[in-house]
Amino acid sequence: MNIEKDYIKLIFGLKLKQARTNKNLSLFGLAKITELSKSYLNEIEKGKKYPKTDKIILLAEKLEVSYDHMVSLKLDNNLAPIGEILKSGILKEIPLDLFGIQENDLIDIIANAPAKVNAFISTIIEIAQHYNLSRESFFLAALRSYQEAHNNYFEDLEQKVLDFSKAFHININNDISLGELEAILKEEYGYTIKELVFSEQEELGDLRSIYVPKSKTLLLSLDIDSQQKAFILAKEIAYNYLEIQDRLYTFSWIKFDNFDQVLNNFYASYFAGALLIPRNKLIGELNMFLSKSDPTPQEMIDLMGRFNVSPESFYQRLTNILPKDFQLKNLFFLRLSHKIGADTYQIKKELHITNQQEPHANEMNEHYCRRWISVKTIEAAIAEKKDHYFGAQLSRYDNSNNEYLVFSSATADPFKKDCLRSISVGILISPAMKKKFKFIDNENMKRQIVGVTCETCAVKNCEVRASPPIQLEQKKRNENTDLIVQQYMVKFS
């Protein structure tokens, strides 16, 4: 799609349609007075054709508007937001075909009801500004929707990992050594790998790696551990083996230039996770763990330790395998961040398979429930000074009565001083789920009623509440006011 040409055609089409409707003319009527075919005019209004100069002069004359107005790219105020969206190139940046949408479909919708679409777009823009929604946040939200639509399982990428292991004669059911990963990058793809102390430059303190494409040099931070290094090397292999060109050059990312980079970053990460945590091996290990009637936290930590990956990579891989191979499609993934001494916790990453499961990110600076195991593991890791604290509990949400088995691991953030993070996966409890988890009814399992945020939580006498339920109280006041209003309506009718 040539955004500049299509933008010009669409703007002209919107102006033509607006001028026609202002004159209360149908397409048939405009065709009659201009002696142009109805189908031709329809194509113009939909932004598919741009008329020649003589046709523009004719249309302007019959609609009693100036030629300059018709050819100007400036839209009236009531259509200006649509122009901004189209001019921004956002339609080009997001691969709409991933969601089964064609660009022409959106253009038709805009052309057929410009005023209504404009109102909708204005509303979205206002909400985005109110909640400080960044371009990156929008891209990441689109990616989450794409993952959720596929239950976060991508057969083609799983097959690519198998093809890669066969081509490079690698037994992925055994741990792939750092030496093997480095050798593939150096010998097959011509990489140079150097390790530097990134922390010497304050601005680079949060980075783990930088890739320099011109010299094919991969710069690695000396502060990363072997698990992080393995993931970075596997991800670089993915970029090359999948022949991805439009990519990010830093890990973690600094910014995204377009949605393709967001999507390609995900593809490379998925490939790396599937390479380091082979599907069949993980299925076997999980079956053994789930058959236990009373597993200990250490047994779960040991399970993760059988793969050379971080807890985050392991939990991410669970969100691929549990929906596909264990038919557990109602689950969520959370990464929570906390700075020691602060009273806030932030959701830095989330994913909800099948439905919008609790809990979910809140952009209103509300306090997440302190009863979450995600919060408790962080608190325990601080109190007990453990490098990896694992916890699990059955969490029943007071607002919906949905109950989840939630696993959570808390570790120090190696790139942020005095910061910890917890990674959690929650699985909706159902009869089918209980058949797979033999320990679910064990009396040793911790059970807890939880909320989403303190401000919206109805749990009474909560000993760890960080804020009064002000949002809930306001909602109840409004409901009581409405009830009294309805009584007056009946009394005085």
Short mmCIF file of C-alpha atoms in Angstrom, two decimals:
data_model
loop_
_atom_site.label_atom_id
_atom_site.label_comp_id
_atom_site.label_asym_id
_atom_site.label_seq_id
_atom_site.Cartn_x
_atom_site.Cartn_y
_atom_site.Cartn_z
CA MET A 1 0.00 0.00 0.00
CA ASN A 2 1.48 3.36 -1.08
CA ILE A 3 0.45 5.44 1.91
CA GLU A 4 1.05 8.84 0.26
CA LYS A 5 -0.95 8.10 -2.91
CA ASP A 6 -3.70 6.23 -1.08
CA TYR A 7 -3.89 9.01 1.51
CA ILE A 8 -4.45 11.61 -1.23
CA LYS A 9 -7.14 9.47 -2.91
CA LEU A 10 -8.91 8.75 0.35
CA ILE A 11 -8.90 12.37 1.47
CA PHE A 12 -10.40 13.41 -1.86
CA GLY A 13 -13.01 10.67 -1.53
CA LEU A 14 -13.96 11.83 1.96
CA LYS A 15 -14.30 15.42 0.74
CA LEU A 16 -16.41 14.38 -2.22
CA LYS A 17 -18.73 12.35 -0.03
CA GLN A 18 -19.01 15.15 2.51
CA ALA A 19 -19.80 17.72 -0.21
CA ARG A 20 -22.37 15.37 -1.76
CA THR A 21 -24.16 14.65 1.53
CA ASN A 22 -24.14 18.36 2.42
CA LYS A 23 -26.18 18.87 -0.77
CA ASN A 24 -28.49 15.95 0.19
CA LEU A 25 -27.51 14.18 -3.01
CA SER A 26 -27.41 10.42 -3.48
CA LEU A 27 -24.72 8.82 -5.59
CA PHE A 28 -27.41 8.30 -8.24
CA GLY A 29 -28.28 12.00 -8.10
CA LEU A 30 -24.64 13.10 -8.38
CA ALA A 31 -24.12 10.74 -11.30
CA LYS A 32 -27.16 12.22 -13.04
CA ILE A 33 -26.11 15.86 -12.76
CA THR A 34 -22.46 15.21 -13.66
CA GLU A 35 -23.10 12.52 -16.28
CA LEU A 36 -20.43 10.41 -14.58
CA SER A 37 -21.19 6.78 -13.81
CA LYS A 38 -22.39 5.88 -10.31
CA SER A 39 -19.79 3.10 -10.05
CA TYR A 40 -16.99 5.54 -10.95
CA LEU A 41 -18.13 8.02 -8.30
CA ASN A 42 -18.41 5.21 -5.77
CA GLU A 43 -14.80 4.18 -6.48
CA ILE A 44 -13.69 7.79 -5.95
CA GLU A 45 -15.51 8.11 -2.62
CA LYS A 46 -13.95 4.87 -1.38
CA GLY A 47 -10.49 6.19 -2.11
CA LYS A 48 -9.79 3.74 -4.89
CA LYS A 49 -9.62 6.24 -7.75
CA TYR A 50 -8.53 9.85 -8.15
CA PRO A 51 -10.28 11.84 -10.91
CA LYS A 52 -8.52 13.87 -13.57
CA THR A 53 -8.52 17.67 -13.42
CA ASP A 54 -11.50 18.15 -15.75
CA LYS A 55 -13.58 15.77 -13.63
CA ILE A 56 -12.61 17.60 -10.42
CA ILE A 57 -13.66 20.93 -11.99
CA LEU A 58 -16.99 19.38 -12.99
CA LEU A 59 -17.63 17.91 -9.53
CA ALA A 60 -16.69 21.16 -7.77
CA GLU A 61 -19.05 23.15 -10.03
CA LYS A 62 -22.03 20.82 -9.52
CA LEU A 63 -21.48 20.59 -5.74
CA GLU A 64 -20.89 24.35 -5.47
CA VAL A 65 -17.52 24.09 -3.75
CA SER A 66 -14.19 25.50 -4.87
CA TYR A 67 -11.67 23.50 -6.85
CA ASP A 68 -8.96 24.44 -4.33
CA HIS A 69 -11.05 23.04 -1.48
CA MET A 70 -11.51 19.73 -3.29
CA VAL A 71 -7.81 19.19 -4.03
CA SER A 72 -6.54 20.45 -0.67
CA LEU A 73 -5.35 17.79 1.76
CA LYS A 74 -6.74 19.77 4.67
CA LEU A 75 -9.88 18.26 6.14
CA ASP A 76 -12.66 20.06 7.97
CA ASN A 77 -12.42 19.93 11.76
CA ASN A 78 -15.01 17.19 12.05
CA LEU A 79 -12.87 14.88 9.89
CA ALA A 80 -9.41 16.00 11.01
CA PRO A 81 -8.70 13.05 13.36
CA ILE A 82 -9.29 10.62 10.49
CA GLY A 83 -6.77 12.53 8.40
CA GLU A 84 -4.21 12.34 11.20
CA ILE A 85 -4.63 8.57 11.52
CA LEU A 86 -4.32 8.04 7.77
CA LYS A 87 -1.38 10.39 7.42
CA SER A 88 0.45 8.79 10.34
CA GLY A 89 0.87 5.57 8.35
CA ILE A 90 -0.46 3.44 11.20
CA LEU A 91 -2.36 1.28 8.69
CA LYS A 92 0.94 0.42 7.07
CA GLU A 93 2.74 -0.27 10.34
CA ILE A 94 0.27 -2.83 11.65
CA PRO A 95 0.02 -6.00 9.54
CA LEU A 96 -3.75 -6.12 9.57
CA ASP A 97 -3.77 -9.40 7.66
CA LEU A 98 -2.65 -11.12 10.88
CA PHE A 99 -6.13 -10.42 12.19
CA GLY A 100 -7.90 -11.29 8.94
CA ILE A 101 -8.44 -7.63 8.03
CA GLN A 102 -7.62 -6.06 4.69
CA GLU A 103 -6.60 -2.40 4.47
CA ASN A 104 -9.35 -1.78 1.91
CA ASP A 105 -11.90 -3.04 4.45
CA LEU A 106 -10.93 -0.22 6.81
CA ILE A 107 -10.92 2.31 3.99
CA ASP A 108 -14.43 1.24 2.99
CA ILE A 109 -15.63 1.59 6.60
CA ILE A 110 -14.11 5.06 6.88
CA ALA A 111 -15.53 6.17 3.53
CA ASN A 112 -19.02 4.80 4.24
CA ALA A 113 -19.44 6.43 7.65
CA PRO A 114 -16.76 9.12 8.08
CA ALA A 115 -18.56 11.08 10.80
CA LYS A 116 -19.16 8.01 12.98
CA VAL A 117 -15.67 6.66 12.41
CA ASN A 118 -14.27 10.08 13.23
CA ALA A 119 -16.17 10.12 16.53
CA PHE A 120 -14.88 6.63 17.33
CA ILE A 121 -11.26 7.54 16.48
CA SER A 122 -11.51 10.76 18.51
CA THR A 123 -12.73 8.72 21.48
CA ILE A 124 -9.85 6.25 21.15
CA ILE A 125 -7.33 9.11 20.92
CA GLU A 126 -8.79 10.79 23.98
CA ILE A 127 -8.67 7.57 26.00
CA ALA A 128 -5.09 6.92 24.86
CA GLN A 129 -4.04 10.42 25.92
CA HIS A 130 -5.89 10.16 29.25
CA TYR A 131 -4.11 6.93 30.14
CA ASN A 132 -0.79 8.01 28.58
CA LEU A 133 -0.91 5.16 26.05
CA SER A 134 2.33 5.22 24.09
CA ARG A 135 2.91 4.01 20.55
CA GLU A 136 4.92 1.13 21.96
CA SER A 137 2.07 0.21 24.32
CA PHE A 138 -0.31 0.14 21.38
CA PHE A 139 2.00 -2.16 19.42
CA LEU A 140 2.46 -4.48 22.39
CA ALA A 141 -1.30 -4.61 22.98
CA ALA A 142 -1.76 -5.59 19.32
CA LEU A 143 0.88 -8.32 19.74
CA ARG A 144 -0.87 -9.68 22.84
CA SER A 145 -4.13 -9.87 20.91
CA TYR A 146 -2.33 -11.79 18.17
CA GLN A 147 -0.83 -14.22 20.69
CA GLU A 148 -4.14 -14.71 22.45
CA ALA A 149 -5.95 -15.34 19.16
CA HIS A 150 -3.56 -18.27 18.56
CA ASN A 151 -3.56 -19.51 22.18
CA ASN A 152 0.09 -18.43 22.15
CA TYR A 153 1.10 -21.57 20.25
CA PHE A 154 2.67 -21.31 16.80
CA GLU A 155 3.10 -24.62 15.01
CA ASP A 156 5.27 -23.18 12.24
CA LEU A 157 7.84 -21.89 14.74
CA GLU A 158 7.83 -25.18 16.63
CA GLN A 159 8.54 -26.96 13.32
CA LYS A 160 11.28 -24.46 12.46
CA VAL A 161 13.08 -25.40 15.68
CA LEU A 162 12.88 -29.10 14.74
CA ASP A 163 14.13 -28.32 11.24
CA PHE A 164 16.99 -26.30 12.69
CA SER A 165 18.03 -29.06 15.08
CA LYS A 166 18.06 -31.55 12.22
CA ALA A 167 20.01 -29.26 9.89
CA PHE A 168 22.65 -28.52 12.54
CA HIS A 169 22.64 -32.06 13.93
CA ILE A 170 21.67 -30.95 17.44
CA ASN A 171 19.87 -33.17 19.95
CA ILE A 172 17.57 -30.59 21.50
CA ASN A 173 16.47 -33.02 24.20
CA ASN A 174 19.91 -32.52 25.71
CA ASP A 175 21.02 -29.13 26.98
CA ILE A 176 22.53 -27.05 24.20
CA SER A 177 25.82 -25.67 25.46
CA LEU A 178 26.84 -22.05 25.19
CA GLY A 179 29.79 -23.25 23.14
CA GLU A 180 27.48 -24.82 20.56
CA LEU A 181 25.36 -21.69 20.32
CA GLU A 182 28.41 -19.47 19.94
CA ALA A 183 29.95 -21.80 17.34
CA ILE A 184 26.81 -21.68 15.19
CA LEU A 185 26.75 -17.88 15.25
CA LYS A 186 30.46 -17.58 14.48
CA GLU A 187 30.94 -20.37 11.94
CA GLU A 188 27.56 -20.40 10.19
CA TYR A 189 26.56 -16.76 10.35
CA GLY A 190 29.92 -14.99 10.57
CA TYR A 191 29.42 -13.36 13.97
CA THR A 192 32.05 -11.77 16.16
CA ILE A 193 31.13 -11.99 19.85
CA LYS A 194 32.62 -9.62 22.42
CA GLU A 195 31.87 -9.20 26.12
CA LEU A 196 31.95 -5.73 27.67
CA VAL A 197 31.14 -4.08 30.98
CA PHE A 198 27.99 -2.21 29.97
CA SER A 199 27.50 -0.87 33.49
CA GLU A 200 30.50 1.44 33.00
CA GLN A 201 28.15 3.55 30.87
CA GLU A 202 25.14 4.48 33.01
CA GLU A 203 22.88 4.71 29.95
CA LEU A 204 23.67 1.08 29.03
CA GLY A 205 23.01 -0.31 32.50
CA ASP A 206 19.68 -1.89 31.55
CA LEU A 207 20.98 -3.57 28.40
CA ARG A 208 22.09 -7.18 28.06
CA SER A 209 23.30 -7.07 24.46
CA ILE A 210 23.83 -4.88 21.40
CA TYR A 211 24.05 -6.21 17.84
CA VAL A 212 26.08 -4.21 15.30
CA PRO A 213 24.77 -5.30 11.86
CA LYS A 214 27.48 -3.70 9.75
CA SER A 215 30.25 -5.84 11.28
CA LYS A 216 27.99 -8.67 12.53
CA THR A 217 29.32 -8.05 16.03
CA LEU A 218 27.33 -9.14 19.07
CA LEU A 219 28.26 -7.20 22.21
CA LEU A 220 27.31 -8.98 25.43
CA SER A 221 27.18 -7.52 28.91
CA LEU A 222 29.60 -9.18 31.31
CA ASP A 223 26.91 -8.88 33.98
CA ILE A 224 24.58 -11.45 32.41
CA ASP A 225 24.45 -15.03 33.69
CA SER A 226 24.66 -18.18 31.58
CA GLN A 227 20.87 -18.45 31.25
CA GLN A 228 20.52 -14.94 29.89
CA LYS A 229 23.49 -15.48 27.59
CA ALA A 230 21.99 -18.70 26.21
CA PHE A 231 18.71 -16.94 25.44
CA ILE A 232 20.44 -14.03 23.69
CA LEU A 233 22.55 -16.38 21.55
CA ALA A 234 19.52 -18.52 20.70
CA LYS A 235 17.58 -15.40 19.75
CA GLU A 236 20.36 -14.25 17.43
CA ILE A 237 20.32 -17.69 15.81
CA ALA A 238 16.56 -17.28 15.35
CA TYR A 239 16.95 -13.94 13.58
CA ASN A 240 19.37 -15.55 11.13
CA TYR A 241 17.72 -18.93 10.65
CA LEU A 242 14.27 -17.35 10.18
CA GLU A 243 15.87 -14.79 7.82
CA ILE A 244 14.44 -11.83 9.71
CA GLN A 245 15.73 -8.50 8.43
CA ASP A 246 13.61 -5.87 10.19
CA ARG A 247 14.71 -6.44 13.76
CA LEU A 248 15.73 -4.83 17.03
CA TYR A 249 19.42 -4.41 17.79
CA THR A 250 19.32 -4.18 21.57
CA PHE A 251 18.11 -6.51 24.30
CA SER A 252 16.15 -5.39 26.17
CA TRP A 253 14.46 -3.20 23.58
CA ILE A 254 14.73 0.59 23.72
CA LYS A 255 12.10 1.48 21.14
CA PHE A 256 10.17 -0.02 18.25
CA ASP A 257 10.20 1.75 14.90
CA ASN A 258 7.26 -0.25 13.55
CA PHE A 259 5.00 -3.18 14.33
CA ASP A 260 7.01 -5.59 12.20
CA GLN A 261 9.88 -5.20 14.66
CA VAL A 262 7.55 -6.01 17.55
CA LEU A 263 6.29 -9.11 15.78
CA ASN A 264 9.76 -10.23 14.65
CA ASN A 265 11.11 -9.76 18.16
CA PHE A 266 8.35 -12.07 19.38
CA TYR A 267 9.07 -14.66 16.68
CA ALA A 268 12.77 -14.72 17.56
CA SER A 269 12.00 -14.96 21.29
CA TYR A 270 9.52 -17.78 20.70
CA PHE A 271 12.08 -19.69 18.61
CA ALA A 272 14.74 -19.22 21.30
CA GLY A 273 12.40 -20.44 24.03
CA ALA A 274 11.38 -23.49 22.00
CA LEU A 275 15.03 -24.28 21.26
CA LEU A 276 16.18 -24.05 24.88
CA ILE A 277 13.04 -25.68 26.31
CA PRO A 278 12.11 -28.45 23.85
CA ARG A 279 8.42 -29.19 23.73
CA ASN A 280 8.57 -32.98 24.21
CA LYS A 281 11.08 -32.78 27.04
CA LEU A 282 8.99 -30.18 28.87
CA ILE A 283 5.80 -32.22 28.42
CA GLY A 284 7.50 -35.24 29.99
CA GLU A 285 8.86 -33.24 32.93
CA LEU A 286 5.48 -31.58 33.55
CA ASN A 287 3.63 -34.90 33.50
CA MET A 288 5.97 -36.23 36.16
CA PHE A 289 5.56 -33.11 38.31
CA LEU A 290 1.76 -33.01 37.96
CA SER A 291 1.45 -36.66 39.02
CA LYS A 292 2.85 -35.82 42.47
CA SER A 293 0.30 -35.60 45.28
CA ASP A 294 2.29 -33.16 47.43
CA PRO A 295 5.20 -31.55 45.54
CA THR A 296 7.49 -29.15 47.35
CA PRO A 297 8.53 -25.69 46.16
CA GLN A 298 12.06 -26.98 45.71
CA GLU A 299 10.82 -29.65 43.30
CA MET A 300 9.40 -26.92 41.07
CA ILE A 301 12.66 -24.97 41.25
CA ASP A 302 14.52 -28.18 40.38
CA LEU A 303 12.21 -28.71 37.39
CA MET A 304 13.08 -25.25 36.05
CA GLY A 305 16.74 -25.99 36.70
CA ARG A 306 16.67 -28.86 34.21
CA PHE A 307 16.64 -26.23 31.48
CA ASN A 308 19.31 -23.57 31.03
CA VAL A 309 16.81 -20.73 31.10
CA SER A 310 15.58 -17.99 33.42
CA PRO A 311 12.33 -18.41 35.37
CA GLU A 312 10.73 -15.90 32.98
CA SER A 313 11.62 -17.98 29.92
CA PHE A 314 10.33 -21.11 31.63
CA TYR A 315 6.99 -19.52 32.54
CA GLN A 316 6.66 -18.05 29.08
CA ARG A 317 7.16 -21.53 27.63
CA LEU A 318 4.42 -22.84 29.89
CA THR A 319 2.01 -20.45 28.16
CA ASN A 320 2.84 -22.19 24.85
CA ILE A 321 2.63 -25.78 26.10
CA LEU A 322 -0.23 -25.77 28.64
CA PRO A 323 -2.90 -24.55 26.16
CA LYS A 324 -1.71 -26.84 23.34
CA ASP A 325 -0.69 -30.08 25.04
CA PHE A 326 -2.63 -30.01 28.30
CA GLN A 327 -5.77 -28.26 26.96
CA LEU A 328 -5.52 -25.61 29.69
CA LYS A 329 -6.48 -22.55 27.68
CA ASN A 330 -7.78 -20.31 30.43
CA LEU A 331 -4.59 -18.95 31.90
CA PHE A 332 -2.67 -15.74 32.48
CA PHE A 333 0.98 -14.70 32.61
CA LEU A 334 2.28 -11.77 34.67
CA ARG A 335 5.62 -10.11 35.26
CA LEU A 336 5.49 -7.89 38.33
CA SER A 337 8.21 -5.39 39.25
CA HIS A 338 8.95 -3.86 42.64
CA LYS A 339 11.59 -1.51 44.06
CA ILE A 340 12.59 -2.26 47.62
CA GLY A 341 11.12 0.34 49.97
CA ALA A 342 8.38 1.48 47.58
CA ASP A 343 4.72 0.76 48.24
CA THR A 344 3.91 0.09 44.59
CA TYR A 345 4.09 -2.92 42.31
CA GLN A 346 3.94 -2.60 38.54
CA ILE A 347 2.76 -5.08 35.93
CA LYS A 348 5.45 -4.93 33.25
CA LYS A 349 4.17 -7.76 31.08
CA GLU A 350 0.92 -9.70 30.83
CA LEU A 351 -0.81 -12.24 28.65
CA HIS A 352 -4.30 -13.71 28.91
CA ILE A 353 -5.13 -16.83 26.94
CA THR A 354 -8.75 -17.34 25.76
CA ASN A 355 -10.37 -14.67 27.94
CA GLN A 356 -9.42 -11.49 29.79
CA GLN A 357 -8.54 -13.36 32.95
CA GLU A 358 -7.91 -11.70 36.28
CA PRO A 359 -5.63 -10.08 37.18
CA HIS A 360 -4.94 -7.43 34.57
CA ALA A 361 -2.87 -4.28 34.33
CA ASN A 362 -4.38 -1.07 35.68
CA GLU A 363 -3.25 2.31 34.34
CA MET A 364 -4.93 4.38 37.05
CA ASN A 365 -2.11 4.14 39.60
CA GLU A 366 -4.20 1.87 41.80
CA HIS A 367 -2.60 -0.61 44.19
CA TYR A 368 -2.52 -4.24 43.11
CA CYS A 369 -3.85 -6.74 45.64
CA ARG A 370 -1.26 -7.57 48.30
CA ARG A 371 -2.76 -11.04 48.63
CA TRP A 372 -1.49 -12.07 45.19
CA ILE A 373 1.15 -14.77 45.32
CA SER A 374 3.00 -12.59 42.80
CA VAL A 375 3.42 -9.98 45.55
CA LYS A 376 4.00 -12.49 48.35
CA THR A 377 6.92 -14.17 46.60
CA ILE A 378 8.63 -10.79 46.17
CA GLU A 379 8.10 -9.97 49.83
CA ALA A 380 9.41 -13.41 50.87
CA ALA A 381 12.45 -13.13 48.61
CA ILE A 382 13.31 -9.81 50.27
CA ALA A 383 12.71 -11.07 53.80
CA GLU A 384 14.57 -14.36 53.35
CA LYS A 385 17.22 -12.94 50.99
CA LYS A 386 16.76 -15.77 48.50
CA ASP A 387 17.96 -15.63 44.91
CA HIS A 388 14.88 -17.54 43.75
CA TYR A 389 11.76 -17.78 45.88
CA PHE A 390 8.95 -19.98 44.55
CA GLY A 391 5.39 -19.97 45.80
CA ALA A 392 1.96 -21.24 44.79
CA GLN A 393 -1.58 -20.67 45.97
CA LEU A 394 -5.21 -21.10 44.99
CA SER A 395 -6.53 -17.59 44.40
CA ARG A 396 -10.27 -16.97 44.28
CA TYR A 397 -11.23 -13.55 42.96
CA ASP A 398 -13.89 -11.92 45.11
CA ASN A 399 -15.46 -10.00 42.23
CA SER A 400 -16.00 -13.01 39.93
CA ASN A 401 -15.51 -16.11 42.10
CA ASN A 402 -13.11 -17.42 39.47
CA GLU A 403 -10.41 -19.53 41.09
CA TYR A 404 -6.88 -20.05 39.79
CA LEU A 405 -3.87 -22.11 40.66
CA VAL A 406 -1.05 -19.58 40.50
CA PHE A 407 2.67 -20.42 40.36
CA SER A 408 5.09 -17.58 41.03
CA SER A 409 8.88 -17.14 41.11
CA ALA A 410 10.59 -14.03 42.50
CA THR A 411 14.17 -13.12 41.67
CA ALA A 412 16.34 -10.02 41.88
CA ASP A 413 16.39 -7.84 38.79
CA PRO A 414 20.06 -8.04 37.75
CA PHE A 415 19.90 -4.76 35.85
CA LYS A 416 18.05 -2.56 38.32
CA LYS A 417 19.49 -1.92 41.73
CA ASP A 418 17.27 -2.85 44.68
CA CYS A 419 14.54 -4.13 42.35
CA LEU A 420 12.86 -7.52 42.28
CA ARG A 421 10.46 -9.10 39.86
CA SER A 422 8.07 -11.99 40.04
CA ILE A 423 6.93 -14.15 37.15
CA SER A 424 3.58 -15.88 37.51
CA VAL A 425 1.29 -18.19 35.61
CA GLY A 426 -2.31 -18.64 36.73
CA ILE A 427 -4.51 -21.51 35.52
CA LEU A 428 -8.29 -21.37 35.84
CA ILE A 429 -9.52 -24.23 38.02
CA SER A 430 -12.03 -26.50 36.31
CA PRO A 431 -12.97 -30.20 36.55
CA ALA A 432 -10.71 -30.98 33.58
CA MET A 433 -7.84 -29.06 35.16
CA LYS A 434 -8.22 -30.93 38.46
CA LYS A 435 -7.78 -34.25 36.68
CA LYS A 436 -4.35 -33.15 35.46
CA PHE A 437 -3.12 -31.61 38.74
CA LYS A 438 -3.12 -34.39 41.33
CA PHE A 439 -2.13 -32.05 44.17
CA ILE A 440 -4.88 -29.48 43.62
CA ASP A 441 -7.02 -30.75 46.52
CA ASN A 442 -4.08 -31.26 48.87
CA GLU A 443 -4.78 -29.66 52.22
CA ASN A 444 -1.30 -28.12 52.20
CA MET A 445 -2.19 -25.93 49.22
CA LYS A 446 -2.55 -22.31 50.32
CA ARG A 447 -5.94 -20.77 49.58
CA GLN A 448 -6.67 -17.07 49.44
CA ILE A 449 -9.49 -14.72 48.48
CA VAL A 450 -7.97 -11.94 46.39
CA GLY A 451 -8.96 -8.81 44.48
CA VAL A 452 -7.52 -6.99 41.51
CA THR A 453 -6.71 -3.63 43.08
CA CYS A 454 -7.28 -2.39 46.63
CA GLU A 455 -9.37 0.50 45.29
CA THR A 456 -11.90 -1.91 43.72
CA CYS A 457 -11.76 -4.77 46.24
CA ALA A 458 -14.73 -5.72 48.44
CA VAL A 459 -12.80 -8.05 50.76
CA LYS A 460 -13.48 -6.88 54.32
CA ASN A 461 -10.95 -6.70 57.15
CA CYS A 462 -8.03 -7.22 54.78
CA GLU A 463 -4.88 -7.07 56.89
CA VAL A 464 -2.63 -6.09 53.98
CA ARG A 465 -4.80 -3.54 52.19
CA ALA A 466 -2.67 -0.74 50.72
CA SER A 467 -5.57 1.62 49.98
CA PRO A 468 -9.26 1.95 50.92
CA PRO A 469 -11.78 0.69 48.32
CA ILE A 470 -12.53 4.18 47.03
CA GLN A 471 -13.58 3.12 43.52
CA LEU A 472 -15.92 0.48 44.91
CA GLU A 473 -17.38 2.90 47.44
CA GLN A 474 -18.02 5.48 44.70
CA LYS A 475 -19.77 2.83 42.62
CA LYS A 476 -22.01 1.88 45.55
CA ARG A 477 -22.85 5.54 46.22
CA ASN A 478 -23.88 5.96 42.58
CA GLU A 479 -26.02 2.84 42.75
CA ASN A 480 -27.75 4.05 45.94
CA THR A 481 -28.35 7.46 44.39
CA ASP A 482 -29.85 5.85 41.30
CA LEU A 483 -32.13 3.70 43.48
CA ILE A 484 -33.51 6.75 45.27
CA VAL A 485 -33.93 8.60 41.97
CA GLN A 486 -35.99 5.68 40.64
CA GLN A 487 -38.19 5.82 43.77
CA TYR A 488 -38.83 9.53 43.16
CA MET A 489 -39.60 8.80 39.51
CA VAL A 490 -42.33 6.36 40.62
CA LYS A 491 -43.63 8.59 43.43
CA PHE A 492 -44.07 11.70 41.31
CA SER A 493 -45.07 10.11 38.01
#
